Amino acid sequence: MTLIKLRHHRANYDLALMFDISEFSVANIVITWINFMYHQWKELNIWATRDLVSYFMPSDFAKKFPTTRIILDGMECPVQKPTCPLAQQATFSTYKNKNTAKVVVGASPGGLVTHNPPAYGGSTSDRQLVERSGLMKACNRGDSIMVDKGMSVQDLFAPNDILVNIPTFLKKGNQFHSKTLAKDRKIASKRVHIERIIGLAKTYKILTTPLNATESVLASEIIFICFMLCNFRTCIVSANA
């Protein structure tokens, strides 16, 4: 029942008819199982070691960005507009132009979700999400991470000797140098892995349709579970990607 809820985001009324139980029982069962799965899987250390990341790193990735520990990208999950004005302000995303729950997800080059921190309101910036996640302490010296150009976090990782591979910003009136353009294309070709993983997570329709007030409270748990379920599915990153 809970997996149907996550995959199809069916209304409690539909699930009540399907399983011949009351709507109240459906709500209790779904909430209980979401909390149970979250707390059980949260006990697992999904952060992959440097050796493990290197062992499962695709061959082409290892040639171009061998020190990459994680690829980061932001994801927003729509929520119904809260009644409280403060909650409306906290969850309103100027990027999506609607109320959302936001999280920065990270995956290893091999396609395993290894960083899945709590969600925040849509008004929170990517930089704030990375800073609050404590990712800087999890990486080792000499590691590198890969991010989108909208995520300016180089200064957060620099003190720990961690390189941030990020596409170059184009200043007004300037043109890219051929070497810079080639490097940016390499980064983009590898960053697409995290975008595909996020796309896989969004096959769970609960992440693409607005969460109601009860579900919004469990946004962190729901997002965490959907990405953990992706780790049980066939890897979408090929060995020579």
Coordinates of C-alpha atoms in Angstrom, one line a residue:
M1 CA 0.0 0.0 0.0
T2 CA 2.8 2.4 0.9
L3 CA 4.7 1.6 -2.3
I4 CA 1.5 2.3 -4.3
K5 CA 1.2 5.6 -2.5
L6 CA 4.8 6.5 -3.4
R7 CA 4.7 5.3 -7.0
H8 CA 1.3 6.6 -8.0
H9 CA 0.4 9.1 -5.3
R10 CA -3.1 7.7 -5.1
A11 CA -5.6 9.4 -2.9
N12 CA -6.4 7.8 0.5
Y13 CA -10.0 7.3 -0.7
D14 CA -8.8 5.2 -3.7
L15 CA -6.5 3.1 -1.5
A16 CA -9.3 2.6 1.0
L17 CA -11.5 1.2 -1.8
M18 CA -8.7 -0.9 -3.2
F19 CA -7.9 -2.5 0.2
D20 CA -11.4 -2.4 1.6
I21 CA -10.4 -0.4 4.7
S22 CA -11.2 3.0 6.1
E23 CA -9.4 6.2 4.9
F24 CA -8.2 6.7 8.5
S25 CA -6.6 3.3 8.5
V26 CA -4.9 4.1 5.1
A27 CA -3.4 7.3 6.5
N28 CA -2.2 5.5 9.6
I29 CA -0.6 2.6 7.7
V30 CA 1.1 4.9 5.1
I31 CA 2.5 7.3 7.8
T32 CA 3.7 4.4 10.0
W33 CA 5.5 2.7 7.1
I34 CA 7.1 5.8 5.8
N35 CA 8.5 6.6 9.3
F36 CA 9.5 2.9 9.7
M37 CA 11.4 2.7 6.4
Y38 CA 13.0 6.1 6.9
H39 CA 14.4 5.2 10.4
Q40 CA 15.5 1.7 9.4
W41 CA 17.4 2.9 6.3
K42 CA 18.7 6.0 8.1
E43 CA 20.8 3.6 10.2
L44 CA 22.7 2.6 7.1
N45 CA 25.8 4.5 6.2
I46 CA 25.2 5.2 2.6
W47 CA 28.3 7.4 2.2
A48 CA 30.7 5.4 0.1
T49 CA 34.4 5.3 0.9
R50 CA 37.0 6.6 -1.5
D51 CA 38.1 3.1 -2.5
L52 CA 34.6 2.0 -3.1
V53 CA 33.8 5.0 -5.3
S54 CA 37.0 4.4 -7.3
Y55 CA 36.3 0.7 -7.8
F56 CA 32.8 1.3 -9.2
M57 CA 33.7 4.4 -11.2
P58 CA 33.0 4.2 -14.9
S59 CA 36.1 3.9 -17.1
D60 CA 35.7 7.1 -19.0
F61 CA 34.8 9.0 -15.8
A62 CA 38.0 7.7 -14.2
K63 CA 40.1 9.0 -17.1
K64 CA 38.6 12.5 -17.1
F65 CA 37.8 13.1 -13.4
P66 CA 39.5 10.4 -11.3
T67 CA 39.2 12.2 -7.9
T68 CA 35.5 12.8 -8.1
R69 CA 33.8 11.6 -4.9
I70 CA 30.3 12.8 -5.5
I71 CA 28.1 14.6 -8.1
L72 CA 25.6 17.1 -6.6
D73 CA 22.3 18.6 -7.9
G74 CA 19.3 20.2 -6.4
M75 CA 15.7 18.8 -6.6
E76 CA 12.4 20.4 -5.7
C77 CA 9.3 18.6 -4.8
P78 CA 6.0 20.6 -5.0
V79 CA 3.8 21.1 -1.9
Q80 CA 0.4 22.5 -1.5
K81 CA 0.3 26.2 -0.5
P82 CA 0.4 26.4 3.3
T83 CA -2.2 28.4 5.2
C84 CA 0.5 30.0 7.4
P85 CA 2.1 33.1 5.8
L86 CA 5.5 32.3 7.3
A87 CA 5.3 28.8 5.9
Q88 CA 4.3 30.2 2.5
Q89 CA 7.3 32.4 2.5
A90 CA 9.7 29.6 3.6
T91 CA 8.5 27.2 1.0
F92 CA 8.0 29.5 -2.0
S93 CA 10.6 28.9 -4.7
T94 CA 11.4 31.8 -7.0
Y95 CA 12.9 29.3 -9.5
K96 CA 9.8 27.1 -9.7
N97 CA 7.4 30.0 -8.9
K98 CA 5.5 27.8 -6.5
N99 CA 5.7 26.2 -3.0
T100 CA 8.2 23.4 -2.8
A101 CA 10.4 21.3 -0.6
K102 CA 14.0 21.4 -1.7
V103 CA 17.0 19.0 -1.3
V104 CA 20.5 18.7 -2.7
V105 CA 21.1 15.1 -3.7
G106 CA 24.4 13.5 -4.3
A107 CA 25.5 10.3 -6.2
S108 CA 28.8 8.6 -6.8
P109 CA 30.1 8.5 -10.4
G110 CA 28.9 4.9 -10.5
G111 CA 25.3 5.9 -10.0
L112 CA 24.8 5.1 -6.3
V113 CA 22.9 7.7 -4.2
T114 CA 25.3 8.4 -1.4
H115 CA 24.2 11.8 -0.1
N116 CA 20.5 12.4 0.8
P117 CA 20.2 15.1 3.5
P118 CA 16.9 16.5 5.0
A119 CA 14.7 18.7 2.8
Y120 CA 14.1 22.4 3.5
G121 CA 11.7 25.0 2.2
G122 CA 11.9 26.0 -1.5
S123 CA 13.2 29.5 -0.5
T124 CA 16.5 27.9 0.7
S125 CA 19.4 28.4 -1.6
D126 CA 21.5 25.4 -2.9
R127 CA 24.5 26.9 -1.1
Q128 CA 22.7 26.9 2.2
L129 CA 21.6 23.3 1.7
V130 CA 25.2 22.2 1.0
E131 CA 26.5 24.1 4.0
R132 CA 23.9 22.6 6.4
S133 CA 24.4 19.1 5.1
G134 CA 28.0 19.0 6.4
L135 CA 29.3 17.5 3.2
M136 CA 32.6 19.4 3.5
K137 CA 33.5 17.3 6.5
A138 CA 32.5 14.0 4.9
C139 CA 34.9 14.4 1.9
N140 CA 38.6 13.7 2.2
R141 CA 41.5 16.0 1.3
G142 CA 42.3 15.6 -2.4
D143 CA 38.7 14.7 -3.4
S144 CA 36.7 16.6 -5.9
I145 CA 33.0 17.1 -6.3
M146 CA 31.0 18.0 -9.4
V147 CA 28.1 20.6 -9.3
D148 CA 26.0 22.7 -11.6
K149 CA 27.1 26.3 -12.3
G150 CA 24.2 27.7 -10.2
M151 CA 25.7 26.1 -7.0
S152 CA 28.6 28.4 -6.0
V153 CA 30.2 26.5 -3.1
Q154 CA 33.9 26.6 -4.0
D155 CA 34.8 28.7 -0.9
L156 CA 33.1 26.1 1.4
F157 CA 35.3 23.3 0.2
A158 CA 38.6 25.1 -0.5
P159 CA 39.8 25.1 3.2
N160 CA 39.6 21.3 3.2
D161 CA 41.6 21.0 -0.1
I162 CA 38.5 19.7 -2.0
L163 CA 38.2 20.8 -5.7
V164 CA 34.8 21.8 -7.1
N165 CA 34.4 21.0 -10.8
I166 CA 31.8 23.5 -12.0
P167 CA 31.0 24.9 -15.5
T168 CA 32.5 28.3 -16.2
F169 CA 30.3 31.4 -15.8
L170 CA 30.1 33.5 -19.0
K171 CA 30.6 37.2 -18.2
K172 CA 28.8 39.7 -20.3
G173 CA 30.6 40.6 -23.5
N174 CA 33.1 37.7 -23.2
Q175 CA 33.5 34.5 -25.1
F176 CA 34.6 31.1 -23.9
H177 CA 38.1 30.0 -24.7
S178 CA 38.2 26.7 -26.7
K179 CA 39.9 24.9 -23.7
T180 CA 37.3 26.2 -21.3
L181 CA 34.5 25.1 -23.6
A182 CA 36.0 21.6 -23.9
K183 CA 36.3 21.3 -20.1
D184 CA 32.7 22.5 -19.6
R185 CA 31.5 19.9 -22.1
K186 CA 33.3 17.2 -20.2
I187 CA 31.7 18.3 -16.9
A188 CA 28.3 18.5 -18.5
S189 CA 28.6 15.0 -20.0
K190 CA 29.4 13.5 -16.5
R191 CA 27.0 15.7 -14.5
V192 CA 24.1 14.2 -16.5
H193 CA 24.4 11.1 -14.4
I194 CA 22.8 12.8 -11.3
E195 CA 20.1 14.3 -13.5
R196 CA 19.2 10.9 -14.7
I197 CA 19.1 9.5 -11.2
I198 CA 16.8 12.4 -10.1
G199 CA 14.7 11.6 -13.2
L200 CA 14.5 8.0 -12.0
A201 CA 13.4 9.1 -8.5
K202 CA 10.7 11.2 -10.1
T203 CA 9.1 8.1 -11.5
Y204 CA 7.6 8.0 -8.0
K205 CA 4.8 10.4 -8.7
I206 CA 4.6 11.5 -5.0
L207 CA 7.7 13.7 -5.9
T208 CA 6.1 15.4 -8.9
T209 CA 2.5 16.1 -7.6
P210 CA 1.9 18.5 -4.7
L211 CA 2.2 17.0 -1.2
N212 CA -0.7 17.8 1.1
A213 CA -0.3 19.2 4.6
T214 CA 0.3 15.8 6.2
E215 CA 2.7 14.7 3.6
S216 CA 4.6 18.0 3.6
V217 CA 5.5 17.3 7.3
L218 CA 7.1 14.0 6.0
A219 CA 8.8 15.6 3.0
S220 CA 12.3 14.7 4.1
E221 CA 11.3 11.1 4.8
I222 CA 9.4 10.7 1.6
I223 CA 12.3 12.1 -0.6
F224 CA 14.8 10.0 1.3
I225 CA 12.8 6.8 0.8
C226 CA 12.3 7.4 -2.9
F227 CA 16.0 7.9 -3.5
M228 CA 16.9 4.9 -1.4
L229 CA 14.5 2.8 -3.5
C230 CA 16.5 4.0 -6.6
N231 CA 19.5 2.3 -5.1
F232 CA 17.7 -1.0 -5.2
R233 CA 16.9 -0.7 -8.9
T234 CA 19.2 -1.6 -11.8
C235 CA 21.9 1.0 -12.2
I236 CA 21.3 3.4 -15.0
V237 CA 25.0 4.4 -15.3
S238 CA 27.0 2.1 -17.6
A239 CA 30.4 0.8 -16.7
N240 CA 32.1 2.8 -19.5
A241 CA 30.1 6.0 -19.1

